[in-house]
mmCIF file of C-alpha atoms in Angstrom:
data_model
loop_
_atom_site.group_PDB
_atom_site.id
_atom_site.type_symbol
_atom_site.label_atom_id
_atom_site.label_comp_id
_atom_site.label_asym_id
_atom_site.label_seq_id
_atom_site.Cartn_x
_atom_site.Cartn_y
_atom_site.Cartn_z
ATOM 1 C CA MET A 1 0.000 0.000 0.000
ATOM 2 C CA SER A 2 1.414 3.367 -0.949
ATOM 3 C CA ALA A 3 1.595 6.314 1.400
ATOM 4 C CA VAL A 4 -0.668 8.360 -0.857
ATOM 5 C CA THR A 5 -3.812 6.680 -2.086
ATOM 6 C CA PRO A 6 -5.914 8.680 -4.556
ATOM 7 C CA ILE A 7 -9.528 9.187 -3.550
ATOM 8 C CA ARG A 8 -11.972 8.314 -6.285
ATOM 9 C CA ALA A 9 -14.861 10.626 -7.071
ATOM 10 C CA ALA A 10 -18.147 9.835 -5.373
ATOM 11 C CA GLN A 11 -19.867 9.409 -8.729
ATOM 12 C CA GLU A 12 -19.550 6.031 -10.337
ATOM 13 C CA GLY A 13 -18.388 5.702 -13.894
ATOM 14 C CA SER A 14 -15.486 7.574 -15.381
ATOM 15 C CA ASP A 15 -17.723 9.251 -17.979
ATOM 16 C CA ARG A 16 -19.387 11.363 -15.245
ATOM 17 C CA GLU A 17 -16.076 12.690 -13.844
ATOM 18 C CA THR A 18 -14.790 15.934 -15.191
ATOM 19 C CA GLY A 19 -11.105 16.619 -15.613
ATOM 20 C CA ARG A 20 -11.126 18.953 -12.597
ATOM 21 C CA ASP A 21 -12.748 16.345 -10.293
ATOM 22 C CA ARG A 22 -10.266 13.730 -11.415
ATOM 23 C CA GLU A 23 -7.304 16.079 -10.759
ATOM 24 C CA ALA A 24 -8.607 17.045 -7.286
ATOM 25 C CA ALA A 25 -9.234 13.387 -6.460
ATOM 26 C CA THR A 26 -5.675 12.382 -7.309
ATOM 27 C CA LEU A 27 -4.089 15.316 -5.439
ATOM 28 C CA ARG A 28 -5.975 14.830 -2.173
ATOM 29 C CA ASN A 29 -3.953 13.167 0.575
ATOM 30 C CA PRO A 30 -6.138 11.125 2.937
ATOM 31 C CA ALA A 31 -3.493 11.331 5.698
ATOM 32 C CA LEU A 32 -3.849 15.101 5.744
ATOM 33 C CA ASP A 33 -7.590 15.108 5.119
ATOM 34 C CA GLN A 34 -8.936 15.007 8.636
ATOM 35 C CA GLY A 35 -11.474 17.778 8.669
ATOM 36 C CA ARG A 36 -9.508 19.968 6.293
ATOM 37 C CA ALA A 37 -8.607 19.768 2.650
ATOM 38 C CA GLY A 38 -4.964 18.812 2.288
ATOM 39 C CA LEU A 39 -3.503 18.796 -1.180
ATOM 40 C CA TYR A 40 -0.462 16.759 -1.989
ATOM 41 C CA ARG A 41 1.637 17.417 -5.033
ATOM 42 C CA PRO A 42 3.602 14.400 -6.241
ATOM 43 C CA GLY A 43 7.324 14.816 -5.589
ATOM 44 C CA THR A 44 6.852 17.128 -2.578
ATOM 45 C CA GLN A 45 6.704 16.395 1.107
ATOM 46 C CA PRO A 46 3.742 17.369 3.274
ATOM 47 C CA PRO A 47 4.562 20.300 5.562
ATOM 48 C CA LEU A 48 6.280 19.383 8.815
ATOM 49 C CA ARG A 49 4.709 20.316 12.133
ATOM 50 C CA SER A 50 6.708 22.336 14.589
ATOM 51 C CA VAL A 51 7.760 20.315 17.612
ATOM 52 C CA ASP A 52 6.025 21.222 20.828
ATOM 53 C CA GLU A 53 8.672 22.482 23.256
ATOM 54 C CA THR A 54 7.148 20.753 26.266
ATOM 55 C CA ALA A 55 7.075 17.428 24.409
ATOM 56 C CA GLU A 56 10.735 17.888 23.530
ATOM 57 C CA LEU A 57 11.592 18.692 27.152
ATOM 58 C CA ARG A 58 9.571 15.728 28.370
ATOM 59 C CA ALA A 59 11.623 13.440 26.119
ATOM 60 C CA ILE A 60 14.903 15.031 27.230
ATOM 61 C CA THR A 61 13.898 14.642 30.876
ATOM 62 C CA ARG A 62 12.870 11.020 30.423
ATOM 63 C CA GLY A 63 16.150 10.117 28.717
ATOM 64 C CA THR A 64 18.316 12.029 31.168
ATOM 65 C CA VAL A 65 16.624 10.548 34.230
ATOM 66 C CA GLN A 66 16.836 7.030 32.795
ATOM 67 C CA ALA A 67 20.542 7.507 32.038
ATOM 68 C CA ALA A 68 21.218 8.938 35.504
ATOM 69 C CA MET A 69 19.558 5.934 37.142
ATOM 70 C CA GLU A 70 21.665 3.615 34.993
ATOM 71 C CA VAL A 71 24.798 5.484 36.132
ATOM 72 C CA LEU A 72 23.789 4.938 39.750
ATOM 73 C CA ALA A 73 23.141 1.251 39.022
ATOM 74 C CA GLY A 74 26.617 0.955 37.519
ATOM 75 C CA ILE A 75 25.514 -0.092 34.045
ATOM 76 C CA ARG A 76 26.248 3.186 32.229
ATOM 77 C CA PRO A 77 29.438 5.262 32.242
ATOM 78 C CA ILE A 78 29.069 8.776 33.656
ATOM 79 C CA HIS A 79 30.747 10.483 30.709
ATOM 80 C CA GLN A 80 27.714 9.731 28.516
ATOM 81 C CA LEU A 81 25.832 12.420 30.442
ATOM 82 C CA ALA A 82 28.575 15.045 30.135
ATOM 83 C CA ARG A 83 26.874 16.857 27.251
ATOM 84 C CA ARG A 84 23.495 17.056 28.974
ATOM 85 C CA LEU A 85 24.470 17.872 32.580
ATOM 86 C CA ASP A 86 26.392 20.922 33.702
ATOM 87 C CA PRO A 87 29.732 20.165 35.465
ATOM 88 C CA ARG A 88 28.363 20.591 39.012
ATOM 89 C CA CYS A 89 25.473 18.161 38.438
ATOM 90 C CA LEU A 90 27.814 15.725 36.739
ATOM 91 C CA GLY A 91 30.192 15.846 39.700
ATOM 92 C CA ASN A 92 27.358 15.322 42.187
ATOM 93 C CA LEU A 93 26.032 12.331 40.244
ATOM 94 C CA GLN A 94 29.518 10.846 39.994
ATOM 95 C CA HIS A 95 30.052 11.318 43.739
ATOM 96 C CA ARG A 96 26.741 9.612 44.584
ATOM 97 C CA ALA A 97 27.541 6.690 42.243
ATOM 98 C CA SER A 98 30.975 6.246 43.828
ATOM 99 C CA LEU A 99 29.441 6.286 47.336
ATOM 100 C CA ILE A 100 27.028 3.535 46.305
ATOM 101 C CA ARG A 101 29.903 1.432 44.869
ATOM 102 C CA ARG A 102 32.060 1.971 47.949
ATOM 103 C CA GLU A 103 29.260 1.005 50.334
ATOM 104 C CA LEU A 104 28.429 -2.047 48.232
ATOM 105 C CA THR A 105 32.030 -3.305 48.304
ATOM 106 C CA ARG A 106 32.382 -2.504 52.017
ATOM 107 C CA THR A 107 29.226 -4.249 53.229
ATOM 108 C CA GLY A 108 28.336 -6.661 50.421
ATOM 109 C CA ASN A 109 24.674 -5.992 51.211
ATOM 110 C CA PRO A 110 22.498 -7.757 48.569
ATOM 111 C CA ALA A 111 19.709 -5.204 49.061
ATOM 112 C CA LEU A 112 22.159 -2.440 48.187
ATOM 113 C CA ALA A 113 23.156 -4.352 45.063
ATOM 114 C CA ARG A 114 19.517 -4.293 43.912
ATOM 115 C CA LEU A 115 19.266 -0.544 44.487
ATOM 116 C CA HIS A 116 18.647 1.381 41.234
ATOM 117 C CA ARG A 117 18.433 -1.864 39.217
ATOM 118 C CA ASN A 118 15.843 -2.157 36.429
ATOM 119 C CA SER A 119 14.794 1.476 36.797
ATOM 120 C CA THR A 120 11.879 2.625 34.684
ATOM 121 C CA VAL A 121 10.644 6.191 34.287
ATOM 122 C CA ARG A 122 6.892 6.014 34.877
ATOM 123 C CA SER A 123 5.815 9.611 34.365
ATOM 124 C CA VAL A 124 7.269 13.022 33.579
ATOM 125 C CA ARG A 125 5.787 16.467 34.270
ATOM 126 C CA VAL A 126 7.229 19.670 32.807
ATOM 127 C CA CYS A 127 6.524 23.231 33.933
ATOM 128 C CA ALA A 128 7.788 26.536 32.518
ATOM 129 C CA VAL A 129 9.508 28.764 35.084
ATOM 130 C CA ALA A 130 10.732 31.572 32.850
ATOM 131 C CA ASP A 131 11.685 32.099 29.230
ATOM 132 C CA GLY A 132 14.206 29.352 28.433
ATOM 133 C CA ILE A 133 13.967 27.756 31.895
ATOM 134 C CA TYR A 134 11.844 24.720 32.743
ATOM 135 C CA GLU A 135 11.520 22.460 35.738
ATOM 136 C CA ALA A 136 10.511 18.840 35.429
ATOM 137 C CA SER A 137 9.713 16.003 37.781
ATOM 138 C CA ALA A 138 9.757 12.288 37.111
ATOM 139 C CA VAL A 139 8.614 9.188 38.945
ATOM 140 C CA VAL A 140 11.088 6.296 38.712
ATOM 141 C CA VAL A 141 10.348 2.741 39.817
ATOM 142 C CA ASP A 142 13.126 0.201 40.356
ATOM 143 C CA ASP A 143 13.394 -3.239 41.949
ATOM 144 C CA VAL A 144 13.377 -1.862 45.492
ATOM 145 C CA ARG A 145 11.158 1.228 45.531
ATOM 146 C CA ALA A 146 9.663 4.182 43.722
ATOM 147 C CA ARG A 147 11.441 7.518 43.868
ATOM 148 C CA ALA A 148 11.006 11.081 42.643
ATOM 149 C CA VAL A 149 13.507 12.957 40.510
ATOM 150 C CA ALA A 150 13.518 16.729 39.990
ATOM 151 C CA ILE A 151 15.328 18.464 37.125
ATOM 152 C CA ARG A 152 15.870 22.063 36.101
ATOM 153 C CA LEU A 153 16.544 22.594 32.393
ATOM 154 C CA GLU A 154 17.967 25.812 30.969
ATOM 155 C CA ARG A 155 18.510 26.688 27.353
ATOM 156 C CA SER A 156 22.029 27.833 26.549
ATOM 157 C CA LYS A 157 23.284 28.299 22.993
ATOM 158 C CA HIS A 158 20.249 26.478 21.543
ATOM 159 C CA VAL A 159 20.951 23.389 23.695
ATOM 160 C CA TRP A 160 19.012 22.264 26.762
ATOM 161 C CA ARG A 161 21.262 21.618 29.769
ATOM 162 C CA VAL A 162 20.358 20.179 33.137
ATOM 163 C CA THR A 163 21.468 22.638 35.817
ATOM 164 C CA GLU A 164 19.850 20.862 38.794
ATOM 165 C CA LEU A 165 19.342 17.145 39.316
ATOM 166 C CA VAL A 166 17.859 15.871 42.578
ATOM 167 C CA ILE A 167 17.218 12.155 42.966
ATOM 168 C CA GLY A 168 15.060 11.175 45.929
#
């Protein structure tokens, strides 16, 4: 099935169709025709929608939180978050991950070994604080418990950076 399927005229029989009806029927794109007339010219792309900023920030938050939880679990290297987190947040996350590793090797506690394992981001909420500054919260569930994560995102040089990361 092709992406663009021509819509046939409502009248039956090709002798009743005029040239104009036939042209309009072949140019109409059913994917764009949801309550409005969308014309598609062969060889051109339909117009792209602008991305909703909150949807973009929700996706950034979800990915960053998931990656941070994987760093704490010891299954992702910290340097993979260097482009997204500012240096202070990166240092804090690295310090927390090293404390978890040190305590795990010191005590050998199996419950501590399960901490942050199989983390899944359940929900993300984003709220605008000011122009170019957003705050987001996420609920993360792992093998041991559910926890909250708070993030502050700021736009700098057309890139979103995490300037605050608090993991509960």
